[in-house]
Amino acid sequence: MSLLEVDELRVHFASRGMDNRLRVAHALNGVSLRVEEGEIVGLVGETGAGKSLTALALLGLLQPPAVVSAGRIRFEGRDLDPLKSDVRGTRLTLIPQSPHTSLDPLMRIGDQLVRMQREHADVPKKRAWQRARDMLAEVRIPAPDERLRAWPHELSGGLAQRVLVAMALVNRPRLVIADEPTTGLDVTVQAEVLDTLRELVRAHGMSAIIITHDLGIVAHYCDRLAVMFAGTIVEQGPTRKVFHEQRHPYTRALVASTPKRIAERGFGPVGGTPPDLYALPDGCLYRDRCVRAAAICVQPPPNVPFPGNHSALCHFAAEA
């Protein structure tokens, strides 16, 4: 049994336009995903693909007007409600983007780490403070005793991001979701933060989902890769296998648009615009931008399995 199982999750948002007519945005359109024990999974795709929304559903943070119209989320063998969660902050945690907007500017770092523990368990304050200190040391923050008493604005971007990693791991979760955890950091600091995250996840037997636009991060840190487009996972499998045996046209376009591939082969960026979630096309959601599109693409594409736990949502996946 997988640690996390997501089956055909569908989420839409209903709103009324200027003409008072009801409009429905189909944001997640049948997301299916597995995360195994001790595994790091990368979730990639263009802006608006549904990566962060998937994370919010897993964490039980969806709020009206979000409506879960279908699907199922199972974590540690039991069902989770995408609209609320009793495991958030303990068994399942989030490392958000933008540390200086995620940390409370009116609380010292130590107090925030203590509060994170005591919100979810009856922990004596002295023990929680010591645990906070140990956690800062684990994420390699120098002079942890001094940093416990620091205010968020006194920390650099890299140190503040490490604090967020410490907050996510302080309760020893089973699954950590890192939503673009290195946004705004320089390349050297990005590598240091991600190295620390990977080492701690491995050391404590956790699993992780890393949401990112950076295929280099996925190639270096993730065991498996899931590619999202228009609220659907169009291809997933072991990272090396997906990179070397791309089965979906969108995956091929993503890989071809990286700076290295452009320099080597002269490919350009992925063409087209994201689909209108209020008026999604019938059949394959990628067909309006796909160079391989044919008449059959007006039919829903099959999820084609391949050896090595690799699959792609495409009529032509077997021909790739």
PDB file of C-alpha atoms in Angstrom:
ATOM      1  CA  MET A   1       0.000   0.000   0.000  1.00  0.00           C
ATOM      2  CA  SER A   2       1.295   3.458  -0.953  1.00  0.00           C
ATOM      3  CA  LEU A   3       1.755   6.159   1.683  1.00  0.00           C
ATOM      4  CA  LEU A   4      -0.362   8.536  -0.428  1.00  0.00           C
ATOM      5  CA  GLU A   5      -2.925   7.535  -3.059  1.00  0.00           C
ATOM      6  CA  VAL A   6      -4.818  10.112  -5.109  1.00  0.00           C
ATOM      7  CA  ASP A   7      -7.431   8.749  -7.533  1.00  0.00           C
ATOM      8  CA  GLU A   8      -9.259  10.841 -10.144  1.00  0.00           C
ATOM      9  CA  LEU A   9      -9.402  13.982  -7.982  1.00  0.00           C
ATOM     10  CA  ARG A  10     -11.591  16.669  -9.570  1.00  0.00           C
ATOM     11  CA  VAL A  11     -12.008  20.192  -8.198  1.00  0.00           C
ATOM     12  CA  HIS A  12     -13.910  23.096  -9.715  1.00  0.00           C
ATOM     13  CA  PHE A  13     -14.692  26.698  -8.767  1.00  0.00           C
ATOM     14  CA  ALA A  14     -18.090  28.217  -9.448  1.00  0.00           C
ATOM     15  CA  SER A  15     -18.560  31.980  -9.747  1.00  0.00           C
ATOM     16  CA  ARG A  16     -20.868  34.517 -11.344  1.00  0.00           C
ATOM     17  CA  GLY A  17     -19.674  36.888 -14.025  1.00  0.00           C
ATOM     18  CA  MET A  18     -20.625  40.513 -14.627  1.00  0.00           C
ATOM     19  CA  ASP A  19     -23.798  39.301 -16.348  1.00  0.00           C
ATOM     20  CA  ASN A  20     -24.681  37.231 -13.236  1.00  0.00           C
ATOM     21  CA  ARG A  21     -24.365  33.993 -15.208  1.00  0.00           C
ATOM     22  CA  LEU A  22     -22.831  31.026 -13.421  1.00  0.00           C
ATOM     23  CA  ARG A  23     -19.359  30.085 -14.647  1.00  0.00           C
ATOM     24  CA  VAL A  24     -17.422  26.985 -13.625  1.00  0.00           C
ATOM     25  CA  ALA A  25     -13.628  26.713 -13.772  1.00  0.00           C
ATOM     26  CA  HIS A  26     -12.484  23.079 -13.923  1.00  0.00           C
ATOM     27  CA  ALA A  27      -9.186  23.387 -12.064  1.00  0.00           C
ATOM     28  CA  LEU A  28      -8.305  19.735 -11.326  1.00  0.00           C
ATOM     29  CA  ASN A  29      -9.501  17.234 -13.898  1.00  0.00           C
ATOM     30  CA  GLY A  30      -8.825  13.727 -12.685  1.00  0.00           C
ATOM     31  CA  VAL A  31      -5.498  13.887 -10.815  1.00  0.00           C
ATOM     32  CA  SER A  32      -4.116  10.441  -9.974  1.00  0.00           C
ATOM     33  CA  LEU A  33      -0.860  10.156  -8.046  1.00  0.00           C
ATOM     34  CA  ARG A  34       1.012   7.742  -5.788  1.00  0.00           C
ATOM     35  CA  VAL A  35       3.770   8.464  -3.274  1.00  0.00           C
ATOM     36  CA  GLU A  36       5.590   5.507  -1.731  1.00  0.00           C
ATOM     37  CA  GLU A  37       7.333   5.275   1.636  1.00  0.00           C
ATOM     38  CA  GLY A  38      10.686   7.082   1.620  1.00  0.00           C
ATOM     39  CA  GLU A  39      10.164   8.465  -1.878  1.00  0.00           C
ATOM     40  CA  ILE A  40      10.705  11.992  -3.210  1.00  0.00           C
ATOM     41  CA  VAL A  41       8.315  12.860  -6.049  1.00  0.00           C
ATOM     42  CA  GLY A  42       8.686  15.909  -8.289  1.00  0.00           C
ATOM     43  CA  LEU A  43       5.542  17.646  -9.553  1.00  0.00           C
ATOM     44  CA  VAL A  44       6.203  19.877 -12.570  1.00  0.00           C
ATOM     45  CA  GLY A  45       4.186  21.842 -15.106  1.00  0.00           C
ATOM     46  CA  GLU A  46       3.533  25.359 -16.304  1.00  0.00           C
ATOM     47  CA  THR A  47       1.922  28.062 -14.193  1.00  0.00           C
ATOM     48  CA  GLY A  48      -1.781  27.306 -13.774  1.00  0.00           C
ATOM     49  CA  ALA A  49      -1.373  23.560 -14.293  1.00  0.00           C
ATOM     50  CA  GLY A  50      -2.800  22.825 -10.830  1.00  0.00           C
ATOM     51  CA  LYS A  51       0.336  21.898  -8.874  1.00  0.00           C
ATOM     52  CA  SER A  52      -0.231  24.126  -5.849  1.00  0.00           C
ATOM     53  CA  LEU A  53      -3.976  23.460  -5.914  1.00  0.00           C
ATOM     54  CA  THR A  54      -3.243  19.739  -5.705  1.00  0.00           C
ATOM     55  CA  ALA A  55      -1.068  20.442  -2.651  1.00  0.00           C
ATOM     56  CA  LEU A  56      -3.857  22.446  -1.011  1.00  0.00           C
ATOM     57  CA  ALA A  57      -6.284  19.566  -1.598  1.00  0.00           C
ATOM     58  CA  LEU A  58      -3.854  17.093  -0.018  1.00  0.00           C
ATOM     59  CA  LEU A  59      -3.454  19.384   2.995  1.00  0.00           C
ATOM     60  CA  GLY A  60      -7.197  19.890   3.417  1.00  0.00           C
ATOM     61  CA  LEU A  61      -6.872  23.625   2.764  1.00  0.00           C
ATOM     62  CA  LEU A  62      -9.409  24.062  -0.044  1.00  0.00           C
ATOM     63  CA  GLN A  63     -12.038  26.648   0.776  1.00  0.00           C
ATOM     64  CA  PRO A  64     -15.335  27.621  -0.869  1.00  0.00           C
ATOM     65  CA  PRO A  65     -16.031  28.279  -3.687  1.00  0.00           C
ATOM     66  CA  ALA A  66     -13.854  25.203  -4.293  1.00  0.00           C
ATOM     67  CA  VAL A  67     -15.979  22.096  -4.857  1.00  0.00           C
ATOM     68  CA  VAL A  68     -14.571  18.568  -4.878  1.00  0.00           C
ATOM     69  CA  SER A  69     -16.755  16.923  -7.487  1.00  0.00           C
ATOM     70  CA  ALA A  70     -15.060  13.518  -7.647  1.00  0.00           C
ATOM     71  CA  GLY A  71     -12.055  11.525  -6.576  1.00  0.00           C
ATOM     72  CA  ARG A  72     -10.438  10.139  -3.482  1.00  0.00           C
ATOM     73  CA  ILE A  73      -7.365  10.872  -1.355  1.00  0.00           C
ATOM     74  CA  ARG A  74      -5.971   8.146   0.914  1.00  0.00           C
ATOM     75  CA  PHE A  75      -3.079   8.807   3.292  1.00  0.00           C
ATOM     76  CA  GLU A  76      -1.627   6.127   5.560  1.00  0.00           C
ATOM     77  CA  GLY A  77      -4.497   3.860   4.544  1.00  0.00           C
ATOM     78  CA  ARG A  78      -7.382   6.194   5.395  1.00  0.00           C
ATOM     79  CA  ASP A  79      -9.430   8.732   3.470  1.00  0.00           C
ATOM     80  CA  LEU A  80      -8.645  12.452   3.654  1.00  0.00           C
ATOM     81  CA  ASP A  81     -11.126  15.271   3.110  1.00  0.00           C
ATOM     82  CA  PRO A  82      -9.702  17.922   0.704  1.00  0.00           C
ATOM     83  CA  LEU A  83     -11.731  20.585   2.555  1.00  0.00           C
ATOM     84  CA  LYS A  84     -10.374  19.804   6.032  1.00  0.00           C
ATOM     85  CA  SER A  85      -7.674  17.678   7.633  1.00  0.00           C
ATOM     86  CA  ASP A  86      -6.740  16.379  11.064  1.00  0.00           C
ATOM     87  CA  VAL A  87      -3.221  15.323   9.981  1.00  0.00           C
ATOM     88  CA  ARG A  88      -2.072  18.695   8.647  1.00  0.00           C
ATOM     89  CA  GLY A  89       0.889  20.008  10.612  1.00  0.00           C
ATOM     90  CA  THR A  90       1.695  16.628  12.134  1.00  0.00           C
ATOM     91  CA  ARG A  91       1.700  13.719   9.688  1.00  0.00           C
ATOM     92  CA  LEU A  92       1.484  15.865   6.560  1.00  0.00           C
ATOM     93  CA  THR A  93       3.154  19.282   6.338  1.00  0.00           C
ATOM     94  CA  LEU A  94       3.926  22.090   3.894  1.00  0.00           C
ATOM     95  CA  ILE A  95       7.044  24.095   3.097  1.00  0.00           C
ATOM     96  CA  PRO A  96       5.587  27.212   1.420  1.00  0.00           C
ATOM     97  CA  GLN A  97       7.125  29.688  -0.979  1.00  0.00           C
ATOM     98  CA  SER A  98       8.389  33.112   0.046  1.00  0.00           C
ATOM     99  CA  PRO A  99       9.669  32.653   3.612  1.00  0.00           C
ATOM    100  CA  HIS A 100       9.441  36.309   4.581  1.00  0.00           C
ATOM    101  CA  THR A 101       5.718  36.369   3.796  1.00  0.00           C
ATOM    102  CA  SER A 102       5.098  32.954   5.394  1.00  0.00           C
ATOM    103  CA  LEU A 103       6.755  33.638   8.757  1.00  0.00           C
ATOM    104  CA  ASP A 104       4.871  35.731  11.324  1.00  0.00           C
ATOM    105  CA  PRO A 105       6.721  39.077  11.469  1.00  0.00           C
ATOM    106  CA  LEU A 106       5.460  39.688  15.013  1.00  0.00           C
ATOM    107  CA  MET A 107       6.854  36.489  16.554  1.00  0.00           C
ATOM    108  CA  ARG A 108      10.435  35.449  17.194  1.00  0.00           C
ATOM    109  CA  ILE A 109      11.653  32.355  15.348  1.00  0.00           C
ATOM    110  CA  GLY A 110      11.791  30.219  18.490  1.00  0.00           C
ATOM    111  CA  ASP A 111       8.246  31.123  19.490  1.00  0.00           C
ATOM    112  CA  GLN A 112       6.967  30.122  16.044  1.00  0.00           C
ATOM    113  CA  LEU A 113       8.668  26.733  16.245  1.00  0.00           C
ATOM    114  CA  VAL A 114       7.341  26.182  19.770  1.00  0.00           C
ATOM    115  CA  ARG A 115       3.836  27.144  18.696  1.00  0.00           C
ATOM    116  CA  MET A 116       4.027  24.701  15.766  1.00  0.00           C
ATOM    117  CA  GLN A 117       4.627  21.873  18.219  1.00  0.00           C
ATOM    118  CA  ARG A 118       2.173  22.872  20.933  1.00  0.00           C
ATOM    119  CA  GLU A 119      -0.692  23.464  18.480  1.00  0.00           C
ATOM    120  CA  HIS A 120      -0.680  19.745  17.709  1.00  0.00           C
ATOM    121  CA  ALA A 121       0.480  18.044  20.919  1.00  0.00           C
ATOM    122  CA  ASP A 122       0.631  18.582  24.672  1.00  0.00           C
ATOM    123  CA  VAL A 123       4.345  19.366  24.786  1.00  0.00           C
ATOM    124  CA  PRO A 124       5.918  21.223  27.729  1.00  0.00           C
ATOM    125  CA  LYS A 125       7.241  24.586  26.613  1.00  0.00           C
ATOM    126  CA  LYS A 126      10.785  23.857  27.784  1.00  0.00           C
ATOM    127  CA  ARG A 127      10.922  20.626  25.795  1.00  0.00           C
ATOM    128  CA  ALA A 128       9.417  22.337  22.743  1.00  0.00           C
ATOM    129  CA  TRP A 129      12.038  25.082  22.978  1.00  0.00           C
ATOM    130  CA  GLN A 130      14.851  22.511  23.102  1.00  0.00           C
ATOM    131  CA  ARG A 131      13.312  20.663  20.160  1.00  0.00           C
ATOM    132  CA  ALA A 132      13.149  23.954  18.253  1.00  0.00           C
ATOM    133  CA  ARG A 133      16.814  24.560  18.959  1.00  0.00           C
ATOM    134  CA  ASP A 134      17.752  21.040  17.823  1.00  0.00           C
ATOM    135  CA  MET A 135      15.706  21.460  14.659  1.00  0.00           C
ATOM    136  CA  LEU A 136      17.502  24.682  13.707  1.00  0.00           C
ATOM    137  CA  ALA A 137      20.786  22.860  14.163  1.00  0.00           C
ATOM    138  CA  GLU A 138      19.546  19.980  11.992  1.00  0.00           C
ATOM    139  CA  VAL A 139      18.788  22.345   9.105  1.00  0.00           C
ATOM    140  CA  ARG A 140      22.295  23.780   9.521  1.00  0.00           C
ATOM    141  CA  ILE A 141      21.424  27.227  10.789  1.00  0.00           C
ATOM    142  CA  PRO A 142      24.553  28.610  12.503  1.00  0.00           C
ATOM    143  CA  ALA A 143      24.282  29.786  16.131  1.00  0.00           C
ATOM    144  CA  PRO A 144      20.832  28.228  16.669  1.00  0.00           C
ATOM    145  CA  ASP A 145      20.447  29.638  20.200  1.00  0.00           C
ATOM    146  CA  GLU A 146      20.872  33.136  18.823  1.00  0.00           C
ATOM    147  CA  ARG A 147      18.539  32.508  15.881  1.00  0.00           C
ATOM    148  CA  LEU A 148      15.764  31.287  18.175  1.00  0.00           C
ATOM    149  CA  ARG A 149      15.521  34.821  19.541  1.00  0.00           C
ATOM    150  CA  ALA A 150      15.772  36.510  16.139  1.00  0.00           C
ATOM    151  CA  TRP A 151      12.901  38.192  14.319  1.00  0.00           C
ATOM    152  CA  PRO A 152      12.086  37.035  10.751  1.00  0.00           C
ATOM    153  CA  HIS A 153      13.245  40.332   9.215  1.00  0.00           C
ATOM    154  CA  GLU A 154      16.702  39.775  10.710  1.00  0.00           C
ATOM    155  CA  LEU A 155      17.270  36.629   8.635  1.00  0.00           C
ATOM    156  CA  SER A 156      18.534  36.346   5.070  1.00  0.00           C
ATOM    157  CA  GLY A 157      16.335  34.633   2.487  1.00  0.00           C
ATOM    158  CA  GLY A 158      18.326  31.420   2.778  1.00  0.00           C
ATOM    159  CA  LEU A 159      18.148  31.307   6.581  1.00  0.00           C
ATOM    160  CA  ALA A 160      14.435  32.144   6.548  1.00  0.00           C
ATOM    161  CA  GLN A 161      13.815  29.293   4.103  1.00  0.00           C
ATOM    162  CA  ARG A 162      15.715  26.919   6.375  1.00  0.00           C
ATOM    163  CA  VAL A 163      13.448  28.022   9.235  1.00  0.00           C
ATOM    164  CA  LEU A 164      10.433  27.017   7.128  1.00  0.00           C
ATOM    165  CA  VAL A 165      12.039  23.626   6.521  1.00  0.00           C
ATOM    166  CA  ALA A 166      12.562  23.286  10.286  1.00  0.00           C
ATOM    167  CA  MET A 167       8.931  24.199  10.965  1.00  0.00           C
ATOM    168  CA  ALA A 168       7.698  21.616   8.463  1.00  0.00           C
ATOM    169  CA  LEU A 169       9.865  18.846   9.939  1.00  0.00           C
ATOM    170  CA  VAL A 170       9.707  19.668  13.655  1.00  0.00           C
ATOM    171  CA  ASN A 171       6.732  17.336  14.258  1.00  0.00           C
ATOM    172  CA  ARG A 172       8.355  14.496  12.267  1.00  0.00           C
ATOM    173  CA  PRO A 173       5.708  14.183   9.529  1.00  0.00           C
ATOM    174  CA  ARG A 174       5.364  11.194   7.205  1.00  0.00           C
ATOM    175  CA  LEU A 175       4.964  13.379   4.087  1.00  0.00           C
ATOM    176  CA  VAL A 176       6.324  16.852   3.365  1.00  0.00           C
ATOM    177  CA  ILE A 177       5.032  18.970   0.477  1.00  0.00           C
ATOM    178  CA  ALA A 178       7.572  21.577  -0.644  1.00  0.00           C
ATOM    179  CA  ASP A 179       5.835  24.148  -2.855  1.00  0.00           C
ATOM    180  CA  GLU A 180       8.616  25.847  -4.841  1.00  0.00           C
ATOM    181  CA  PRO A 181      10.801  25.926  -1.706  1.00  0.00           C
ATOM    182  CA  THR A 182      13.680  27.824  -3.324  1.00  0.00           C
ATOM    183  CA  THR A 183      11.815  30.657  -5.053  1.00  0.00           C
ATOM    184  CA  GLY A 184      13.849  33.871  -4.970  1.00  0.00           C
ATOM    185  CA  LEU A 185      17.048  32.252  -3.688  1.00  0.00           C
ATOM    186  CA  ASP A 186      20.325  32.314  -5.579  1.00  0.00           C
ATOM    187  CA  VAL A 187      21.552  29.065  -7.123  1.00  0.00           C
ATOM    188  CA  THR A 188      24.104  28.247  -4.411  1.00  0.00           C
ATOM    189  CA  VAL A 189      21.598  28.762  -1.588  1.00  0.00           C
ATOM    190  CA  GLN A 190      18.972  26.754  -3.509  1.00  0.00           C
ATOM    191  CA  ALA A 191      21.306  23.773  -3.639  1.00  0.00           C
ATOM    192  CA  GLU A 192      22.167  24.052   0.063  1.00  0.00           C
ATOM    193  CA  VAL A 193      18.488  24.189   1.102  1.00  0.00           C
ATOM    194  CA  LEU A 194      17.500  21.268  -1.138  1.00  0.00           C
ATOM    195  CA  ASP A 195      20.508  19.194  -0.043  1.00  0.00           C
ATOM    196  CA  THR A 196      19.475  19.715   3.579  1.00  0.00           C
ATOM    197  CA  LEU A 197      15.840  18.842   2.857  1.00  0.00           C
ATOM    198  CA  ARG A 198      16.787  15.643   1.026  1.00  0.00           C
ATOM    199  CA  GLU A 199      19.203  14.539   3.756  1.00  0.00           C
ATOM    200  CA  LEU A 200      16.612  15.047   6.510  1.00  0.00           C
ATOM    201  CA  VAL A 201      13.845  13.316   4.547  1.00  0.00           C
ATOM    202  CA  ARG A 202      16.132  10.310   4.003  1.00  0.00           C
ATOM    203  CA  ALA A 203      17.478  10.305   7.566  1.00  0.00           C
ATOM    204  CA  HIS A 204      14.033  10.287   9.200  1.00  0.00           C
ATOM    205  CA  GLY A 205      12.292   7.930   6.755  1.00  0.00           C
ATOM    206  CA  MET A 206       9.900  10.565   5.430  1.00  0.00           C
ATOM    207  CA  SER A 207       8.483  11.053   1.931  1.00  0.00           C
ATOM    208  CA  ALA A 208       8.293  14.330   0.015  1.00  0.00           C
ATOM    209  CA  ILE A 209       6.609  16.031  -2.921  1.00  0.00           C
ATOM    210  CA  ILE A 210       8.640  18.852  -4.478  1.00  0.00           C
ATOM    211  CA  ILE A 211       6.600  21.261  -6.617  1.00  0.00           C
ATOM    212  CA  THR A 212       8.809  23.165  -9.023  1.00  0.00           C
ATOM    213  CA  HIS A 213       9.235  24.651 -12.506  1.00  0.00           C
ATOM    214  CA  ASP A 214      12.904  23.672 -12.509  1.00  0.00           C
ATOM    215  CA  LEU A 215      13.528  20.356 -14.271  1.00  0.00           C
ATOM    216  CA  GLY A 216      17.128  20.429 -13.020  1.00  0.00           C
ATOM    217  CA  ILE A 217      15.893  20.244  -9.428  1.00  0.00           C
ATOM    218  CA  VAL A 218      13.698  17.272 -10.302  1.00  0.00           C
ATOM    219  CA  ALA A 219      16.532  15.476 -12.113  1.00  0.00           C
ATOM    220  CA  HIS A 220      18.886  15.908  -9.169  1.00  0.00           C
ATOM    221  CA  TYR A 221      16.617  15.390  -6.147  1.00  0.00           C
ATOM    222  CA  CYS A 222      13.542  13.358  -7.112  1.00  0.00           C
ATOM    223  CA  ASP A 223      13.043   9.591  -7.405  1.00  0.00           C
ATOM    224  CA  ARG A 224       9.891   9.923  -9.468  1.00  0.00           C
ATOM    225  CA  LEU A 225       8.383  12.629 -11.655  1.00  0.00           C
ATOM    226  CA  ALA A 226       4.788  13.622 -12.391  1.00  0.00           C
ATOM    227  CA  VAL A 227       4.053  16.115 -15.184  1.00  0.00           C
ATOM    228  CA  MET A 228       0.884  18.234 -14.909  1.00  0.00           C
ATOM    229  CA  PHE A 229      -1.073  20.055 -17.581  1.00  0.00           C
ATOM    230  CA  ALA A 230      -4.517  21.679 -17.180  1.00  0.00           C
ATOM    231  CA  GLY A 231      -5.249  19.981 -13.871  1.00  0.00           C
ATOM    232  CA  THR A 232      -4.258  16.514 -15.074  1.00  0.00           C
ATOM    233  CA  ILE A 233      -1.129  14.419 -14.655  1.00  0.00           C
ATOM    234  CA  VAL A 234      -0.218  13.594 -18.239  1.00  0.00           C
ATOM    235  CA  GLU A 235       2.890  11.517 -17.551  1.00  0.00           C
ATOM    236  CA  GLN A 236       4.579   9.997 -14.523  1.00  0.00           C
ATOM    237  CA  GLY A 237       7.257   7.489 -13.693  1.00  0.00           C
ATOM    238  CA  PRO A 238      10.822   7.133 -12.400  1.00  0.00           C
ATOM    239  CA  THR A 239      12.635  10.407 -13.034  1.00  0.00           C
ATOM    240  CA  ARG A 240      15.409   8.993 -15.212  1.00  0.00           C
ATOM    241  CA  LYS A 241      12.933   6.966 -17.263  1.00  0.00           C
ATOM    242  CA  VAL A 242      10.614   9.922 -17.912  1.00  0.00           C
ATOM    243  CA  PHE A 243      13.518  12.149 -18.971  1.00  0.00           C
ATOM    244  CA  HIS A 244      14.990   9.549 -21.317  1.00  0.00           C
ATOM    245  CA  GLU A 245      11.743   8.009 -22.633  1.00  0.00           C
ATOM    246  CA  GLN A 246       9.306  10.929 -22.872  1.00  0.00           C
ATOM    247  CA  ARG A 247       5.933   9.520 -23.893  1.00  0.00           C
ATOM    248  CA  HIS A 248       3.681  12.581 -23.807  1.00  0.00           C
ATOM    249  CA  PRO A 249       4.093  15.493 -26.261  1.00  0.00           C
ATOM    250  CA  TYR A 250       3.879  18.023 -23.433  1.00  0.00           C
ATOM    251  CA  THR A 251       6.698  16.319 -21.525  1.00  0.00           C
ATOM    252  CA  ARG A 252       8.830  16.380 -24.669  1.00  0.00           C
ATOM    253  CA  ALA A 253       8.062  20.079 -25.156  1.00  0.00           C
ATOM    254  CA  LEU A 254       8.974  20.863 -21.529  1.00  0.00           C
ATOM    255  CA  VAL A 255      12.311  19.055 -21.723  1.00  0.00           C
ATOM    256  CA  ALA A 256      13.091  20.584 -25.122  1.00  0.00           C
ATOM    257  CA  SER A 257      12.469  24.098 -23.781  1.00  0.00           C
ATOM    258  CA  THR A 258      15.176  23.954 -21.101  1.00  0.00           C
ATOM    259  CA  PRO A 259      18.148  26.291 -21.720  1.00  0.00           C
ATOM    260  CA  LYS A 260      20.537  23.351 -22.212  1.00  0.00           C
ATOM    261  CA  ARG A 261      18.355  21.741 -24.885  1.00  0.00           C
ATOM    262  CA  ILE A 262      17.793  25.075 -26.623  1.00  0.00           C
ATOM    263  CA  ALA A 263      21.564  25.606 -26.752  1.00  0.00           C
ATOM    264  CA  GLU A 264      22.193  22.066 -28.012  1.00  0.00           C
ATOM    265  CA  ARG A 265      19.375  21.634 -30.524  1.00  0.00           C
ATOM    266  CA  GLY A 266      17.876  25.042 -31.110  1.00  0.00           C
ATOM    267  CA  PHE A 267      14.414  24.251 -29.721  1.00  0.00           C
ATOM    268  CA  GLY A 268      12.346  27.146 -28.420  1.00  0.00           C
ATOM    269  CA  PRO A 269       9.901  27.583 -25.553  1.00  0.00           C
ATOM    270  CA  VAL A 270       6.663  25.625 -25.256  1.00  0.00           C
ATOM    271  CA  GLY A 271       4.200  27.272 -27.641  1.00  0.00           C
ATOM    272  CA  GLY A 272       0.594  28.247 -27.070  1.00  0.00           C
ATOM    273  CA  THR A 273      -1.269  29.448 -24.002  1.00  0.00           C
ATOM    274  CA  PRO A 274      -2.804  27.537 -21.086  1.00  0.00           C
ATOM    275  CA  PRO A 275      -6.334  26.289 -21.832  1.00  0.00           C
ATOM    276  CA  ASP A 276      -9.353  28.232 -20.643  1.00  0.00           C
ATOM    277  CA  LEU A 277     -10.477  26.373 -17.527  1.00  0.00           C
ATOM    278  CA  TYR A 278     -13.990  27.748 -18.073  1.00  0.00           C
ATOM    279  CA  ALA A 279     -14.172  26.150 -21.528  1.00  0.00           C
ATOM    280  CA  LEU A 280     -11.935  23.109 -21.692  1.00  0.00           C
ATOM    281  CA  PRO A 281     -11.824  21.230 -25.007  1.00  0.00           C
ATOM    282  CA  ASP A 282     -13.355  17.786 -25.374  1.00  0.00           C
ATOM    283  CA  GLY A 283     -11.049  14.798 -25.256  1.00  0.00           C
ATOM    284  CA  CYS A 284      -7.333  15.478 -24.786  1.00  0.00           C
ATOM    285  CA  LEU A 285      -6.805  18.784 -22.982  1.00  0.00           C
ATOM    286  CA  TYR A 286      -3.473  19.313 -24.757  1.00  0.00           C
ATOM    287  CA  ARG A 287      -4.736  18.781 -28.313  1.00  0.00           C
ATOM    288  CA  ASP A 288      -5.015  22.474 -29.252  1.00  0.00           C
ATOM    289  CA  ARG A 289      -1.256  22.882 -28.669  1.00  0.00           C
ATOM    290  CA  CYS A 290      -0.039  19.435 -29.679  1.00  0.00           C
ATOM    291  CA  VAL A 291       1.988  18.936 -32.870  1.00  0.00           C
ATOM    292  CA  ARG A 292       0.792  15.307 -32.939  1.00  0.00           C
ATOM    293  CA  ALA A 293      -2.937  16.101 -32.634  1.00  0.00           C
ATOM    294  CA  ALA A 294      -5.300  14.070 -34.818  1.00  0.00           C
ATOM    295  CA  ALA A 295      -9.022  13.425 -35.148  1.00  0.00           C
ATOM    296  CA  ILE A 296      -8.932  10.758 -32.426  1.00  0.00           C
ATOM    297  CA  CYS A 297      -7.818  13.384 -29.892  1.00  0.00           C
ATOM    298  CA  VAL A 298     -11.408  14.596 -29.465  1.00  0.00           C
ATOM    299  CA  GLN A 299     -11.851  11.371 -27.473  1.00  0.00           C
ATOM    300  CA  PRO A 300     -10.535  11.132 -23.888  1.00  0.00           C
ATOM    301  CA  PRO A 301      -6.984   9.734 -24.039  1.00  0.00           C
ATOM    302  CA  PRO A 302      -6.147   6.422 -22.346  1.00  0.00           C
ATOM    303  CA  ASN A 303      -3.589   6.181 -19.575  1.00  0.00           C
ATOM    304  CA  VAL A 304      -1.034   3.934 -21.285  1.00  0.00           C
ATOM    305  CA  PRO A 305       1.222   1.916 -18.950  1.00  0.00           C
ATOM    306  CA  PHE A 306       4.862   1.085 -19.716  1.00  0.00           C
ATOM    307  CA  PRO A 307       7.422  -1.107 -17.957  1.00  0.00           C
ATOM    308  CA  GLY A 308       9.011   0.334 -14.833  1.00  0.00           C
ATOM    309  CA  ASN A 309       5.899   1.984 -13.356  1.00  0.00           C
ATOM    310  CA  HIS A 310       5.835   4.562 -16.165  1.00  0.00           C
ATOM    311  CA  SER A 311       2.605   5.820 -17.769  1.00  0.00           C
ATOM    312  CA  ALA A 312       1.367   8.547 -20.108  1.00  0.00           C
ATOM    313  CA  LEU A 313      -2.075   9.972 -20.885  1.00  0.00           C
ATOM    314  CA  CYS A 314      -1.965  10.038 -24.689  1.00  0.00           C
ATOM    315  CA  HIS A 315      -3.477   8.227 -27.693  1.00  0.00           C
ATOM    316  CA  PHE A 316      -0.019   8.053 -29.264  1.00  0.00           C
ATOM    317  CA  ALA A 317       2.066   7.263 -26.185  1.00  0.00           C
ATOM    318  CA  ALA A 318       3.017   3.808 -27.463  1.00  0.00           C
ATOM    319  CA  GLU A 319       4.386   5.337 -30.683  1.00  0.00           C
ATOM    320  CA  ALA A 320       6.660   7.854 -28.950  1.00  0.00           C
TER     321      ALA A 320
END
